[in-house]
Amino acid sequence: MRVLIIEDDLLLGESLKEYLENNGIECVWINNERKLEEALSLSEFDVIVLDLMLRYSKGEDLLRNLRDKNVKTPILIMTAKNSIKDKETCFNLGADDYIVKPFDPKELLLRIKALSKRVRLPEKIKIGDVEIDLENQIVLKDGKEVKLTKTAWTLLYYLIKNRGKVVSNENILNYVWHDKAVGDEVIRAYIKELRKILPEGSIETFKGRGYKLN
């Protein structure tokens, strides 16, 4: 699971990032909301945690803008504002959950996990004669298990998560390899590996744009 935290309190942001990562959640924390668009362009997130009282913007405005841009990622508001009016405003703008400061980090963790389940993929999917068990990370072709490396599995999962959409090389690199310096030829090699497993035509190449899983 990958979570984006938008929080300009340095101590709180750093401590929450450390806590979530210690509990197995990959976390990106930005302390300047002006970096939000860049963060969203570089990666995809399962949950966004958004503070309302930020340095340069109102969290409510950011929330509105995200929903206006059709960002469907679950958004958890994290704020010291605790009035019913504040909560009503945020829920009406498209927030999925609301937690009031101060809070126990365990509660935030539980809420994040609950939100992530709302957009969880089915446990199993079929692509032609290939059955993919997403829960247990098992790929079966004609009933026989096909062994995948961790990297190949992560790439396959990312394509499944974005099935029907063209995903760019840049986004693939950020999701699968994170900050490692990897060239486009490495992506092509792993795409070739997946094409040997999936039915012909399952993965389309869009020159200069990326790849799409049909």
Short mmCIF file of C-alpha atoms in Angstrom, two decimals:
data_model
loop_
_atom_site.label_atom_id
_atom_site.label_comp_id
_atom_site.label_asym_id
_atom_site.label_seq_id
_atom_site.Cartn_x
_atom_site.Cartn_y
_atom_site.Cartn_z
CA MET A 1 0.00 0.00 0.00
CA ARG A 2 1.24 3.50 -0.82
CA VAL A 3 0.06 6.58 1.11
CA LEU A 4 0.59 10.29 0.45
CA ILE A 5 0.66 12.60 3.49
CA ILE A 6 0.27 16.36 3.04
CA GLU A 7 1.31 17.92 6.36
CA ASP A 8 3.44 21.03 6.92
CA ASP A 9 4.22 20.28 10.58
CA LEU A 10 7.72 18.82 10.22
CA LEU A 11 7.74 16.87 13.47
CA LEU A 12 4.29 15.35 12.93
CA GLY A 13 4.88 14.58 9.26
CA GLU A 14 8.18 12.86 9.90
CA SER A 15 6.86 10.84 12.85
CA LEU A 16 3.75 9.67 10.94
CA LYS A 17 5.86 8.66 7.94
CA GLU A 18 8.16 6.65 10.18
CA TYR A 19 5.24 5.02 12.02
CA LEU A 20 3.42 4.00 8.84
CA GLU A 21 6.57 2.64 7.22
CA ASN A 22 7.34 0.64 10.36
CA ASN A 23 3.89 -0.91 9.87
CA GLY A 24 4.53 -1.98 6.30
CA ILE A 25 3.01 0.99 4.45
CA GLU A 26 5.03 2.84 1.83
CA CYS A 27 4.67 6.53 2.58
CA VAL A 28 5.42 9.74 0.70
CA TRP A 29 5.27 12.88 2.84
CA ILE A 30 5.26 16.42 1.45
CA ASN A 31 5.46 19.42 3.77
CA ASN A 32 4.68 21.94 1.04
CA GLU A 33 1.30 21.57 -0.65
CA ARG A 34 2.71 23.25 -3.76
CA LYS A 35 4.46 19.94 -4.43
CA LEU A 36 1.15 18.03 -4.49
CA GLU A 37 0.67 18.07 -8.27
CA GLU A 38 4.24 16.87 -8.79
CA ALA A 39 3.79 14.03 -6.27
CA LEU A 40 0.60 12.85 -7.96
CA SER A 41 2.21 12.97 -11.41
CA LEU A 42 5.13 10.82 -10.28
CA SER A 43 3.23 8.07 -8.50
CA GLU A 44 -0.15 6.59 -7.66
CA PHE A 45 -1.46 6.30 -4.13
CA ASP A 46 -3.98 4.10 -2.37
CA VAL A 47 -4.88 6.78 0.21
CA ILE A 48 -4.21 10.51 0.56
CA VAL A 49 -3.97 12.00 4.08
CA LEU A 50 -4.62 15.74 3.92
CA ASP A 51 -4.17 18.38 6.61
CA LEU A 52 -6.57 21.32 6.37
CA MET A 53 -4.43 24.10 7.83
CA LEU A 54 -1.46 24.40 5.49
CA ARG A 55 1.11 27.09 4.84
CA TYR A 56 0.00 28.35 1.45
CA SER A 57 -3.46 26.86 0.85
CA LYS A 58 -6.64 25.83 2.53
CA GLY A 59 -6.97 22.07 2.69
CA GLU A 60 -10.59 22.44 1.67
CA ASP A 61 -9.50 24.08 -1.59
CA LEU A 62 -7.03 21.29 -2.29
CA LEU A 63 -9.73 18.73 -1.60
CA ARG A 64 -12.12 20.47 -3.99
CA ASN A 65 -9.46 20.70 -6.70
CA LEU A 66 -8.57 17.02 -6.40
CA ARG A 67 -12.18 15.96 -6.83
CA ASP A 68 -12.72 18.47 -9.66
CA LYS A 69 -9.77 16.83 -11.44
CA ASN A 70 -11.48 13.46 -10.98
CA VAL A 71 -8.87 12.11 -8.56
CA LYS A 72 -10.74 9.14 -7.09
CA THR A 73 -8.16 8.16 -4.45
CA PRO A 74 -9.72 7.94 -0.96
CA ILE A 75 -8.90 11.10 1.01
CA LEU A 76 -8.60 11.16 4.80
CA ILE A 77 -8.75 14.61 6.37
CA MET A 78 -6.34 15.07 9.30
CA THR A 79 -6.90 18.31 11.21
CA ALA A 80 -7.37 20.10 14.51
CA LYS A 81 -10.70 21.46 13.24
CA ASN A 82 -13.34 19.47 15.07
CA SER A 83 -16.67 21.22 14.48
CA ILE A 84 -19.55 19.47 12.77
CA LYS A 85 -19.60 22.30 10.22
CA ASP A 86 -15.97 21.65 9.26
CA LYS A 87 -16.64 17.93 8.92
CA GLU A 88 -19.78 18.54 6.87
CA THR A 89 -17.88 20.85 4.51
CA CYS A 90 -15.15 18.28 3.89
CA PHE A 91 -17.51 15.36 3.38
CA ASN A 92 -19.57 17.44 0.97
CA LEU A 93 -16.39 18.25 -0.96
CA GLY A 94 -15.59 14.56 -1.33
CA ALA A 95 -13.59 13.51 1.74
CA ASP A 96 -13.87 9.83 2.66
CA ASP A 97 -12.86 10.05 6.32
CA TYR A 98 -11.94 12.61 8.97
CA ILE A 99 -9.62 12.35 11.99
CA VAL A 100 -9.14 15.09 14.57
CA LYS A 101 -5.77 16.00 16.09
CA PRO A 102 -4.41 14.92 18.48
CA PHE A 103 -4.92 11.24 17.70
CA ASP A 104 -3.27 7.90 18.33
CA PRO A 105 -1.17 6.91 15.27
CA LYS A 106 -2.70 3.42 15.52
CA GLU A 107 -6.11 4.94 14.80
CA LEU A 108 -4.74 6.64 11.69
CA LEU A 109 -3.24 3.32 10.57
CA LEU A 110 -6.57 1.53 11.03
CA ARG A 111 -8.46 4.21 9.11
CA ILE A 112 -5.95 4.11 6.24
CA LYS A 113 -6.26 0.34 5.99
CA ALA A 114 -10.05 0.57 5.98
CA LEU A 115 -10.03 3.20 3.21
CA SER A 116 -7.63 1.20 1.06
CA LYS A 117 -10.09 -1.71 1.01
CA ARG A 118 -12.70 0.44 -0.73
CA VAL A 119 -10.70 0.39 -3.94
CA ARG A 120 -9.19 -3.06 -3.56
CA LEU A 121 -9.05 -5.17 -6.69
CA PRO A 122 -10.81 -8.54 -6.83
CA GLU A 123 -8.85 -11.37 -5.21
CA LYS A 124 -8.64 -13.21 -8.55
CA ILE A 125 -8.89 -12.13 -12.16
CA LYS A 126 -8.68 -13.99 -15.49
CA ILE A 127 -6.97 -12.87 -18.66
CA GLY A 128 -7.68 -15.53 -21.27
CA ASP A 129 -6.25 -18.82 -20.00
CA VAL A 130 -4.26 -17.06 -17.26
CA GLU A 131 -5.66 -16.80 -13.74
CA ILE A 132 -4.03 -14.28 -11.41
CA ASP A 133 -4.49 -14.60 -7.65
CA LEU A 134 -3.79 -11.07 -6.44
CA GLU A 135 -4.25 -11.95 -2.79
CA ASN A 136 -1.60 -14.68 -2.76
CA GLN A 137 0.49 -13.38 -5.69
CA ILE A 138 0.12 -16.55 -7.75
CA VAL A 139 -0.13 -16.77 -11.54
CA LEU A 140 -1.66 -19.88 -13.13
CA LYS A 141 -1.52 -20.64 -16.86
CA ASP A 142 -3.62 -23.60 -17.97
CA GLY A 143 -3.85 -24.53 -14.29
CA LYS A 144 -0.06 -24.62 -13.78
CA GLU A 145 1.75 -22.10 -11.63
CA VAL A 146 4.10 -19.67 -13.38
CA LYS A 147 6.92 -18.32 -11.24
CA LEU A 148 7.49 -14.56 -11.41
CA THR A 149 10.23 -12.47 -9.88
CA LYS A 150 9.17 -9.81 -7.39
CA THR A 151 9.82 -7.10 -9.99
CA ALA A 152 7.79 -8.85 -12.69
CA TRP A 153 4.93 -9.37 -10.25
CA THR A 154 4.96 -5.69 -9.22
CA LEU A 155 4.83 -4.63 -12.86
CA LEU A 156 1.99 -7.04 -13.59
CA TYR A 157 0.06 -5.78 -10.57
CA TYR A 158 0.53 -2.16 -11.69
CA LEU A 159 -0.78 -2.97 -15.17
CA ILE A 160 -3.77 -4.79 -13.67
CA LYS A 161 -4.45 -1.88 -11.33
CA ASN A 162 -4.56 0.42 -14.37
CA ARG A 163 -6.16 -2.06 -16.76
CA GLY A 164 -7.59 -0.36 -19.82
CA LYS A 165 -5.44 2.75 -19.37
CA VAL A 166 -2.12 3.65 -20.97
CA VAL A 167 0.55 3.92 -18.28
CA SER A 168 3.71 5.85 -19.06
CA ASN A 169 7.25 4.55 -18.69
CA GLU A 170 7.83 7.26 -16.10
CA ASN A 171 4.95 6.09 -13.92
CA ILE A 172 6.01 2.46 -14.30
CA LEU A 173 9.56 3.34 -13.26
CA ASN A 174 8.34 5.22 -10.20
CA TYR A 175 5.93 2.50 -9.12
CA VAL A 176 8.12 -0.55 -9.74
CA TRP A 177 11.66 0.70 -9.28
CA HIS A 178 11.06 3.79 -7.12
CA ASP A 179 14.23 5.93 -7.03
CA LYS A 180 16.53 3.44 -8.74
CA ALA A 181 18.17 4.53 -11.98
CA VAL A 182 16.62 2.15 -14.51
CA GLY A 183 16.43 2.64 -18.28
CA ASP A 184 13.45 2.06 -20.57
CA GLU A 185 15.12 -1.06 -21.94
CA VAL A 186 14.64 -2.73 -18.55
CA ILE A 187 10.90 -2.05 -18.73
CA ARG A 188 10.82 -3.54 -22.22
CA ALA A 189 12.57 -6.67 -20.97
CA TYR A 190 9.99 -7.22 -18.22
CA ILE A 191 7.10 -6.44 -20.56
CA LYS A 192 8.50 -9.11 -22.89
CA GLU A 193 8.59 -11.55 -19.98
CA LEU A 194 4.93 -10.86 -19.15
CA ARG A 195 3.90 -11.18 -22.80
CA LYS A 196 5.25 -14.74 -22.83
CA ILE A 197 2.77 -15.57 -20.06
CA LEU A 198 -0.33 -13.59 -21.03
CA PRO A 199 -2.45 -14.21 -24.13
CA GLU A 200 -1.27 -12.55 -27.33
CA GLY A 201 -2.32 -8.92 -27.56
CA SER A 202 -2.95 -8.55 -23.83
CA ILE A 203 -0.30 -5.85 -23.46
CA GLU A 204 -0.29 -3.09 -26.07
CA THR A 205 2.65 -0.79 -26.71
CA PHE A 206 1.93 2.88 -27.38
CA LYS A 207 5.13 4.32 -28.83
CA GLY A 208 6.29 7.34 -26.91
CA ARG A 209 3.46 6.95 -24.39
CA GLY A 210 3.70 3.63 -22.58
CA TYR A 211 1.78 0.37 -22.24
CA LYS A 212 -1.80 -0.78 -21.72
CA LEU A 213 -3.18 -4.06 -20.38
CA ASN A 214 -6.37 -5.05 -22.19
#
